[in-house]
CSV table of C-alpha atoms and ligand atoms in Angstrom, one decimal:
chain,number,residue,atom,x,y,z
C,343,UNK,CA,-41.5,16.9,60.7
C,344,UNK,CA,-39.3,14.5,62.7
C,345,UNK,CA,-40.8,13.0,66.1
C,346,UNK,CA,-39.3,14.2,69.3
C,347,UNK,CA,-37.5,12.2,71.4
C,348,UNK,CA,-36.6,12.0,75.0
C,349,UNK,CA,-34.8,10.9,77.4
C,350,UNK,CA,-33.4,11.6,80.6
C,351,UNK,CA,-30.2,9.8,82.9
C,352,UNK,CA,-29.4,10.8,86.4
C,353,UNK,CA,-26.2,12.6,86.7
C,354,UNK,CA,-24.2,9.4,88.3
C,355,UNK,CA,-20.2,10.6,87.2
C,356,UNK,CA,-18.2,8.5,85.1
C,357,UNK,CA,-20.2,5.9,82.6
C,358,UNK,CA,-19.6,2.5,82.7
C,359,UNK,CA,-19.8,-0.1,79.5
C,360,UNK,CA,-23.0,-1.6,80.5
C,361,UNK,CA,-24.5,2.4,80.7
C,362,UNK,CA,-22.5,2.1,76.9
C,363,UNK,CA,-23.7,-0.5,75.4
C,364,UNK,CA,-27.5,0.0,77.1
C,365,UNK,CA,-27.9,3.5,76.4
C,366,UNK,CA,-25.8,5.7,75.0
C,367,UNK,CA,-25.1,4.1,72.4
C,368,UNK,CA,-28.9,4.0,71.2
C,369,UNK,CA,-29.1,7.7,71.8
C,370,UNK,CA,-26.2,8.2,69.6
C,371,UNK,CA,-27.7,6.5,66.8
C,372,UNK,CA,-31.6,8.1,67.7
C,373,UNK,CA,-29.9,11.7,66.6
C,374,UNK,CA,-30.1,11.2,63.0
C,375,UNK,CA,-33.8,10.1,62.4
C,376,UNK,CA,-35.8,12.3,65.6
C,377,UNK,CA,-35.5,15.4,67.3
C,378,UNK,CA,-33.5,14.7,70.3
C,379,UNK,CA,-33.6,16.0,73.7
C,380,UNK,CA,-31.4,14.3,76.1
C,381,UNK,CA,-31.1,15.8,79.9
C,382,UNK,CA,-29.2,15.1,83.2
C,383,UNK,CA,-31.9,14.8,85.4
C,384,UNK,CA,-30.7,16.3,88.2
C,385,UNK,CA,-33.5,17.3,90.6
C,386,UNK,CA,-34.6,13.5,90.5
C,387,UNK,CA,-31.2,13.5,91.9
C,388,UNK,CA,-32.4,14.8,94.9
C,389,UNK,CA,-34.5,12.4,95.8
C,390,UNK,CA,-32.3,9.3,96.3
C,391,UNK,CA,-28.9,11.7,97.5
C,392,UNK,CA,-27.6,11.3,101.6
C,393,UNK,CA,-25.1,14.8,99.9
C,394,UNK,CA,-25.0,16.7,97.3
C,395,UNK,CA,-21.4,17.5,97.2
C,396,UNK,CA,-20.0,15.3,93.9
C,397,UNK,CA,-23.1,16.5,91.7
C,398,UNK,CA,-21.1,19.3,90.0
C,399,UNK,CA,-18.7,16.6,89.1
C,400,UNK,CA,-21.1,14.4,88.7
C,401,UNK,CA,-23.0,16.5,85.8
C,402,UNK,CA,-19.4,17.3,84.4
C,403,UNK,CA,-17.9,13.5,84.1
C,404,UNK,CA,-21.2,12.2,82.6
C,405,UNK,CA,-21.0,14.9,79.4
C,406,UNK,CA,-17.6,14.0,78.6
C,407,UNK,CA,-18.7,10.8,78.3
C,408,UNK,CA,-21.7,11.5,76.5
C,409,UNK,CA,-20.2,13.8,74.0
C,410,UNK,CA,-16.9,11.3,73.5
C,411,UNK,CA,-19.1,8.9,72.9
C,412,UNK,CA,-21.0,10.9,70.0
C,413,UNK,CA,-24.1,12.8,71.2
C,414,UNK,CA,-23.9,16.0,68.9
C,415,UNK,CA,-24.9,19.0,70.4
C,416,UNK,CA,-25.4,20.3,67.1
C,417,UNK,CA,-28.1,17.6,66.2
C,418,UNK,CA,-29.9,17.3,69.6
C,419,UNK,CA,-30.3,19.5,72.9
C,420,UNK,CA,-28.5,18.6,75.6
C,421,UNK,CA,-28.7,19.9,78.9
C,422,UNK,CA,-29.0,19.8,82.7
C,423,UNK,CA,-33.1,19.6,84.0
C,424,UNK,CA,-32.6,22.2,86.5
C,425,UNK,CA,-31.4,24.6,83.9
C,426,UNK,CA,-35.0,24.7,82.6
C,427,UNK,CA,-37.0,25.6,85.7
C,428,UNK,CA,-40.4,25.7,83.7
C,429,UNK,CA,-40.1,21.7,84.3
C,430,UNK,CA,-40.9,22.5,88.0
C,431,UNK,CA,-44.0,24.3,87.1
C,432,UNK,CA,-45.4,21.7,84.8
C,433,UNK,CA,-44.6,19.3,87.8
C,434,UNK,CA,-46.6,21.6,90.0
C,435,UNK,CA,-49.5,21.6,88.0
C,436,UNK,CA,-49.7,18.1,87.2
C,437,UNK,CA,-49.6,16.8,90.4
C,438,UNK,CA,-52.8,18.2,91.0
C,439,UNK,CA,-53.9,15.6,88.4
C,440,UNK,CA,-52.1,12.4,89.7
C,441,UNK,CA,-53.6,10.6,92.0
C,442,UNK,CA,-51.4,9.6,95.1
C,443,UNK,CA,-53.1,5.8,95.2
C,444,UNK,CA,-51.3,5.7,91.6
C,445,UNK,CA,-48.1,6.8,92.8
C,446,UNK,CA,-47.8,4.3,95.8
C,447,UNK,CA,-48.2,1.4,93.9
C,448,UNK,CA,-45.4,2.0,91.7
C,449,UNK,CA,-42.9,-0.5,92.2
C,450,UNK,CA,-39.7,2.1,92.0
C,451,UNK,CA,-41.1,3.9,94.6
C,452,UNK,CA,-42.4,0.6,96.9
C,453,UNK,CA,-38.3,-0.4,96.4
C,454,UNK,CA,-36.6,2.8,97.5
C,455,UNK,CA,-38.9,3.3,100.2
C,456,UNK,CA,-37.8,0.3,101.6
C,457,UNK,CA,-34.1,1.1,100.3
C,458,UNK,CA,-34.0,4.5,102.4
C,459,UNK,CA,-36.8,4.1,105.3
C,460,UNK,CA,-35.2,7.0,106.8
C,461,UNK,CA,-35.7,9.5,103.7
C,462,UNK,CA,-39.1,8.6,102.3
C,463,UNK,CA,-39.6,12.0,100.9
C,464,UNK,CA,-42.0,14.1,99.3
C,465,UNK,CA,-40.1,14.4,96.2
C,466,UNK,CA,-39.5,10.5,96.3
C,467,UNK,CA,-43.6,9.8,95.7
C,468,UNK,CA,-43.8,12.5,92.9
C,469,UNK,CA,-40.7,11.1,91.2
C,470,UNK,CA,-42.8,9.9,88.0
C,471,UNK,CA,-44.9,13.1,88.3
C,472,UNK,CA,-41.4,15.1,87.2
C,473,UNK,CA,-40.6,12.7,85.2
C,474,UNK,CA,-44.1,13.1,83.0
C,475,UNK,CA,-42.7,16.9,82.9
C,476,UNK,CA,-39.9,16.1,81.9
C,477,UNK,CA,-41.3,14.2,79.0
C,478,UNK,CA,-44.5,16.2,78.2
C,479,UNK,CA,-43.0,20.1,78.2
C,480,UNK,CA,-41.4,19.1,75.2
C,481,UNK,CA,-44.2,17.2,73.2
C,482,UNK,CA,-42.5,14.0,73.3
C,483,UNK,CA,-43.6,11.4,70.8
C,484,UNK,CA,-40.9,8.8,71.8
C,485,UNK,CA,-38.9,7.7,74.9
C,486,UNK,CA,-36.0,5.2,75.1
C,487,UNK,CA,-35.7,3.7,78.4
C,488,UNK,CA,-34.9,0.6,79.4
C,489,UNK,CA,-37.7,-2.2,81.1
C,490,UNK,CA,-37.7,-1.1,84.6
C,491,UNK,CA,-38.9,2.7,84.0
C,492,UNK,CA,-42.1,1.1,82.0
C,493,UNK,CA,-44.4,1.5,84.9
C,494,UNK,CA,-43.3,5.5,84.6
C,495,UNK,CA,-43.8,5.8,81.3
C,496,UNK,CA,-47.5,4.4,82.0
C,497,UNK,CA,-48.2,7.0,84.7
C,498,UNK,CA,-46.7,9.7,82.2
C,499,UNK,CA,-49.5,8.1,79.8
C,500,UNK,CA,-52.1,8.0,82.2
C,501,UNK,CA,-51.5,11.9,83.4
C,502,UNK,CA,-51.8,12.6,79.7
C,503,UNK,CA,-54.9,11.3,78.8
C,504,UNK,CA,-56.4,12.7,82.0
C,505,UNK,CA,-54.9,16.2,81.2
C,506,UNK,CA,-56.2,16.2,77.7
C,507,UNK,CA,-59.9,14.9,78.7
C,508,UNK,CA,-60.1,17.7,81.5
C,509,UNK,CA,-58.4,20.2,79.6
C,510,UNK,CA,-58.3,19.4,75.7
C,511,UNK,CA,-56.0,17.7,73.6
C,512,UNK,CA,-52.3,19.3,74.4
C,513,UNK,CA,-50.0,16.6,74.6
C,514,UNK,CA,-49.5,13.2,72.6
C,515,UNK,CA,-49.5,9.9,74.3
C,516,UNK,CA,-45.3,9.5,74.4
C,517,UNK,CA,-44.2,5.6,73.6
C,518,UNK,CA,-41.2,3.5,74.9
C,519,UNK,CA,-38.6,2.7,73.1
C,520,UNK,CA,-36.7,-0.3,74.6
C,521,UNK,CA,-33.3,-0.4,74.0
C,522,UNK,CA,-32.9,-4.0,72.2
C,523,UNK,CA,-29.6,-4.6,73.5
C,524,UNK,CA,-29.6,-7.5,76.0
C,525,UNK,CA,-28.7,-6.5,80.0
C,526,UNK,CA,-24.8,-6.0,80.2
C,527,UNK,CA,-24.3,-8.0,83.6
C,528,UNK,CA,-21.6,-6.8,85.9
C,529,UNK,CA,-17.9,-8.0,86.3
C,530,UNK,CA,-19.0,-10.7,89.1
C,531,UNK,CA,-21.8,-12.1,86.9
C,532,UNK,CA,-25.0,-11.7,89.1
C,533,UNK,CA,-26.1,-9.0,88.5
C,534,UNK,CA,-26.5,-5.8,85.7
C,535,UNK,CA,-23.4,-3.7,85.7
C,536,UNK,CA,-24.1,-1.0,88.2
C,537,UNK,CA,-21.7,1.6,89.9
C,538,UNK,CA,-23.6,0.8,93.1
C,539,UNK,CA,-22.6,-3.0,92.7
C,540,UNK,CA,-19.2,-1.7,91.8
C,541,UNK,CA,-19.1,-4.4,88.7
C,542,UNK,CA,-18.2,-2.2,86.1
C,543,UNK,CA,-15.5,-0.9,83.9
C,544,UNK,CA,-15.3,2.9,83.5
C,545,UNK,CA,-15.2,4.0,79.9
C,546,UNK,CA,-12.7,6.3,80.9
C,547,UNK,CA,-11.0,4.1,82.8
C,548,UNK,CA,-7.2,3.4,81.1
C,549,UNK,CA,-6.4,0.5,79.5
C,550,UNK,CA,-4.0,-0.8,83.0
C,551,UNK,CA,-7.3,-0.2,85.1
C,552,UNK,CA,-9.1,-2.0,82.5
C,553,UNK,CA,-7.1,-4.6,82.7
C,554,UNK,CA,-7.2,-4.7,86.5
C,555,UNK,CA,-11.0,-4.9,86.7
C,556,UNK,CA,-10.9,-7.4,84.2
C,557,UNK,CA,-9.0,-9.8,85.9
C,558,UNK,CA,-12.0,-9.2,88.8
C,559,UNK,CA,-13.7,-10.8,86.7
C,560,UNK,CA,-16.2,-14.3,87.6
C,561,UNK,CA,-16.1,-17.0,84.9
C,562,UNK,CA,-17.3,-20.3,84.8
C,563,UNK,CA,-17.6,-21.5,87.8
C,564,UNK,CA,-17.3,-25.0,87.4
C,565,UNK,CA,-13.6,-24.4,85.7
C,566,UNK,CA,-11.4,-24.5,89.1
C,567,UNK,CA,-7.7,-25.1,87.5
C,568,UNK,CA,-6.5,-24.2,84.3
C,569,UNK,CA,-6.3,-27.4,82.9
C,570,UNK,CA,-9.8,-27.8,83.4
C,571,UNK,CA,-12.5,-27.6,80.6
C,572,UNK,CA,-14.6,-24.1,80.0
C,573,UNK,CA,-18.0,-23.8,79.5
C,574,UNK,CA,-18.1,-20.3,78.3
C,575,UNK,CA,-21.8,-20.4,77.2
C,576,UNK,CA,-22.0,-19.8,80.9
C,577,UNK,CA,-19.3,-17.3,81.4
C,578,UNK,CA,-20.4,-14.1,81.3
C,579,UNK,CA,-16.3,-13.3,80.2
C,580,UNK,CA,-17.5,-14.8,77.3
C,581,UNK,CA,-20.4,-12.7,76.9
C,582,UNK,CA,-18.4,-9.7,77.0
C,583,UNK,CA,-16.3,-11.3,74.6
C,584,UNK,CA,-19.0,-11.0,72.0
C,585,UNK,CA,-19.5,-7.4,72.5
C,586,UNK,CA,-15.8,-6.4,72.2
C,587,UNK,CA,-14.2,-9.4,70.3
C,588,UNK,CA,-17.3,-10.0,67.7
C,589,UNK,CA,-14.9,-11.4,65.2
C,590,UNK,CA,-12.6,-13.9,67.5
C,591,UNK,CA,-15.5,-15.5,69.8
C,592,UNK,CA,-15.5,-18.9,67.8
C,593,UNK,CA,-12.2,-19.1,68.6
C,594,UNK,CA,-12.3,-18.5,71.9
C,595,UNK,CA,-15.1,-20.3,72.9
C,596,UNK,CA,-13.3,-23.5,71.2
C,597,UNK,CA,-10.0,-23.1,73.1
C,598,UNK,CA,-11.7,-22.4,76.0
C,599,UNK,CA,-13.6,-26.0,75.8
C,600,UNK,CA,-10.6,-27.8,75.5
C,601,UNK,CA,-8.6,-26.1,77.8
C,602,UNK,CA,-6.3,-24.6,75.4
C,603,UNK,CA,-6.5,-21.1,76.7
C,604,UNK,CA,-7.4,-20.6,80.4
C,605,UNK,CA,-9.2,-17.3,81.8
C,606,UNK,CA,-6.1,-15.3,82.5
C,607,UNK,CA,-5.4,-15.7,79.2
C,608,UNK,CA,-8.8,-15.1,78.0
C,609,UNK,CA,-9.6,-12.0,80.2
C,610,UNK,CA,-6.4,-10.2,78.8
C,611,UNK,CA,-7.9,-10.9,75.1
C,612,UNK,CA,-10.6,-9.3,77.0
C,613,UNK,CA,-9.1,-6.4,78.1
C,614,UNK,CA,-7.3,-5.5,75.2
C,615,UNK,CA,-10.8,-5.9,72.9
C,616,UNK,CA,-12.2,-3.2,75.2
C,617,UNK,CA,-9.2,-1.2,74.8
C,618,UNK,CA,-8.9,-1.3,71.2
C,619,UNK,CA,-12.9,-0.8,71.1
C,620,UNK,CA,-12.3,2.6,73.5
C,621,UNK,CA,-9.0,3.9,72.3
C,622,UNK,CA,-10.9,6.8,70.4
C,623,UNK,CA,-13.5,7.2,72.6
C,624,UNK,CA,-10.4,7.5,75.2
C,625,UNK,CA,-8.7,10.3,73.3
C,626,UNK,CA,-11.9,12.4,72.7
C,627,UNK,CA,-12.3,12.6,76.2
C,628,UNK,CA,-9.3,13.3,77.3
C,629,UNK,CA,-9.7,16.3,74.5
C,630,UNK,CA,-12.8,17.4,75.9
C,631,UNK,CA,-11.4,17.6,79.4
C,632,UNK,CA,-9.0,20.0,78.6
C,633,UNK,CA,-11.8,22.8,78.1
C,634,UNK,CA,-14.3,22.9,80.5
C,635,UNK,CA,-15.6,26.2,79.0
C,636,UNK,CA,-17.1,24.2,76.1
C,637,UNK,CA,-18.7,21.7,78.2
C,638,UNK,CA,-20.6,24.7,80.3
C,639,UNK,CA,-21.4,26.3,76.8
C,640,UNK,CA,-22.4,23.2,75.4
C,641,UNK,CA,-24.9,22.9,78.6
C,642,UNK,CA,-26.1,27.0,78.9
C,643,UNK,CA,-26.5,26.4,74.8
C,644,UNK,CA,-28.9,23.4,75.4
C,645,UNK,CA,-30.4,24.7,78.2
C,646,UNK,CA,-31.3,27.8,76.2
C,647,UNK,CA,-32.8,26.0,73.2
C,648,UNK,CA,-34.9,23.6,75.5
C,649,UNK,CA,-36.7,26.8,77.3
C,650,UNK,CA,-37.9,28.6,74.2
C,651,UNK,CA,-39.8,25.1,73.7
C,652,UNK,CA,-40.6,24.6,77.3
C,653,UNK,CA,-42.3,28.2,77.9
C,654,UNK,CA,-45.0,28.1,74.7
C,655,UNK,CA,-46.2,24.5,76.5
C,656,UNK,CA,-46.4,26.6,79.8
C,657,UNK,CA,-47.8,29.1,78.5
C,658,UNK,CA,-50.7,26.8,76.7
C,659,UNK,CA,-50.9,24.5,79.8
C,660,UNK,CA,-51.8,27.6,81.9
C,661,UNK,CA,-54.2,29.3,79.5
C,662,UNK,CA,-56.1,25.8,79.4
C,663,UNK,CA,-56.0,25.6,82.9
C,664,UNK,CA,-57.4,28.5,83.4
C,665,UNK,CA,-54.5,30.6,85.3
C,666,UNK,CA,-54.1,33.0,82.7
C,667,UNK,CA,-56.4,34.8,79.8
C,668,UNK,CA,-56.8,32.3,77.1
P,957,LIG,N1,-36.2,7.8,85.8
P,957,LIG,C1,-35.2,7.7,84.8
P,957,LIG,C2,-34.1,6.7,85.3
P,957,LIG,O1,-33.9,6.5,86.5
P,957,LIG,C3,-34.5,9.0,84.5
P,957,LIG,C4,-35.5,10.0,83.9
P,957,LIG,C5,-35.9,11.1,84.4
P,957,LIG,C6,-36.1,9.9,82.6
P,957,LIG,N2,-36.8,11.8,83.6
P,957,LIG,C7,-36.9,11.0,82.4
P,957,LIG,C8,-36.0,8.9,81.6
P,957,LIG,C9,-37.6,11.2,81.3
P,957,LIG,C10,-36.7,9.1,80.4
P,957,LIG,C11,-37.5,10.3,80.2
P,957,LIG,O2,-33.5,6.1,84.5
C-alpha cells in the first residue's frame, strides 16, 4: 500500500515561479510513488481575508495552474477544503484536545497577530487546529511543506499523540517533507518571491509581461554602468539564471565578470529562458481556461472521493469519543 500524502495551499490566484519551483513542482513529482491528496485550503482563507470577493477567482486561477503544471486528477485528489465539510467536525472535536497555551506560542500566529491587530480572530488561534484536520481525516503519513509551517506540523503531532493516548491508536504521527529546493527570492532580491511583496513573475504571465517584470529586476549592486564588472555570485538574476538557463550559466557568469554582456542583455537571456521553460505550460493553460466546466468537475470529482475517506475517520473518531454507539 502506498503512503498518503498531503498537502494543502491557500487559494492565493495566479502562481508565481517561486510557488513553481517550491511547490508544485514537488507535488507533481509526489503523484507517482504516494497517494496524493492536495486541497485549496479555503476556510484558512478566512482567517487572514479584509473580503472575500476574489476567492471564487481565486480557487479557479490557482487549478489551472496546478493542473497546467501536471497535477493529475486521475493519480491524486484534488479539491477545495470547504467542499468536505467533515474537516470542520474533526476541527470541532480536536480543539477540545489542544491546549490554547500551545496555540499562542506559535510563531505564525504571534506574527499575524501583530500583522492584523484589528482582526485577531477566533479562527486565527485555531488555525493549526484545522490544519491537524486537514491532515489527520485522511490518515496522512507524509506532508510536504516548506520550513516555516514546521511548528504546525508539530502541533498536528502533538494533537495526535494526545488523541491516541486518550482515545486509542487512530491516527499515525504524519512527517514533513521539506521541499529541497532552495528559497526562490523575489525580483528585487530581499526577500522570497511573494505576491504580497509583488516580486514575482506569474506563470501565466506572457512572455512581453515576462519580459517587463524581468527588466524589474535588482542585480549586483555594486555594477552601476555597463562597462562595469559583474559579480553574479551575488546577483540573484544570476540565480534565476540557473533555474531557467541550467546549460548557459558558465557562460554567462563569465561575460558578465568581464563586462562583456551587461544586465539588460542578460535579463532578456533571462526572460526568454523562462519563456521557453513555460511555453507549454502556457498553452495547457490557456486550454484549460477555455472549459471551466472541467475545472468544476475536476473539483466536485475530488471533493467526492476525499469524503468517502473523510466520513469512515468521523465516523471512528466519534465512536472512540464516545458520541456515538461503538
Ligand atoms: N498552513 C499552510 C500554509 O499556509 C496551508 C495548509 C493548510 C496546509 N492545511 C494544510 C499545508 C495541511 C499542509 C497540510 O502554507
Amino acid at each position: 500500500m502506498k503512503q498518503r500524502v498531503f498537502s494543502g495551499a491557500r487559494p492565493t490566484g495566479r502562481q508565481h515561479i517561486g510557488n513553481y519551483l517550491g511547490a508544485i513542482q514537488n507535488y507533481v513529482d509526489l503523484q507517482d510513488k504516494y497517494d496524493c491528496i492536495y486541497c485549496i485550503v479555503d476556510i484558512h482563507a478566512l482567517t487572514t481575508l479584509e473580503s472575500t470577493s476574489e476567492l471564487q477567482q481565486n480557487i479557479f486561477e490557482m487549478m489551472l495552474d496546478w493542473l497546467a503544471a501536471g497535477l493529475d486528477p486521475k493519480k491524486s485528489i484534488i479539491f477545495v477544503q470547504s467542499h468536505v465539510t467533515e474537516v470542520t467536525e474533526l476541527f470541532t472535536f480536536l480543539g477540545m484536545l489542544t491546549p490554547l497555551g500551545w496555540l499562542l506560542r506559535v510563531p505564525t500566529f504571534k506574527e499575524k497577530a501583530r500583522m492584523q491587530p484589528q482582526n485577531v480572530n477566533y479562527g486565527l488561534v485555531g488555525y493549526p487546529v484545522l490544519m491537524a484536520a486537514d491532515i489527520i481525516l485522511y490518515k496522512t503519513n507524509v506532508v510536504p511543506v516548506g520550513e516555516d509551517q514546521l511548528p504546525h506540523l508539530e502541533m498536528t503531532r502533538e494533537i495526535v499523540r494526545r488523541f491516541n493516548s486518550i482515545f486509542g491508536e487512530t491516527f499515525p504521527e504524519p512527517q514533513a517533507k521539506l521541499t529541497s529546493f532552495p528559497m526562490v527570492l523575489g525580483l528585487n532580491g530581499g526577500q522570497k518571491m511573494g505576491k504580497s511583496y509583488n516580486n514575482h513573475i506569474e506563470l501565466a504571465a506572457t512572455p512581453e509581461e515576462t519580459l517587463e517584470r524581468v527588466r524589474t529586476a535588482v542585480t549586483d549592486p555594486a555594477r552601476q554602468r555597463r562597462n562595469d564588472p559583474g559579480h553574479p555570485e551575488v546577483c540573484n538574476v544570476f540565480t534565476l539564471h540557473g533555474y531557467f538557463n541550467p546549460g548557459r550559466t558558465e557562460e554567462i557568469a563569465a561575460q558578465c565578470k568581464v563586462a562583456g554582456i551587461g544586465c539588460v542583455d542578460c535579463k532578456k537571456i533571462l526572460a526568454g529562458g523562462i519563456n521557453s521553460a513555460l511555453k507549454d505550460f502556457r498553452e495547457r493553460r490557456h486550454a484549460l481556461e477555455q472549459d471551466p466546466d472541467h475545472i468544476y468537475d475536476v473539483l466536485a470529482d475530488g471533493a467526492k472521493r476525499a469524503q468517502s475517506i473523510a466520513r469512515k475517520t468521523i465516523t471512528e473518531v466519534k465512536a472512540k469519543m464516545g458520541l456515538i454507539r461503538a
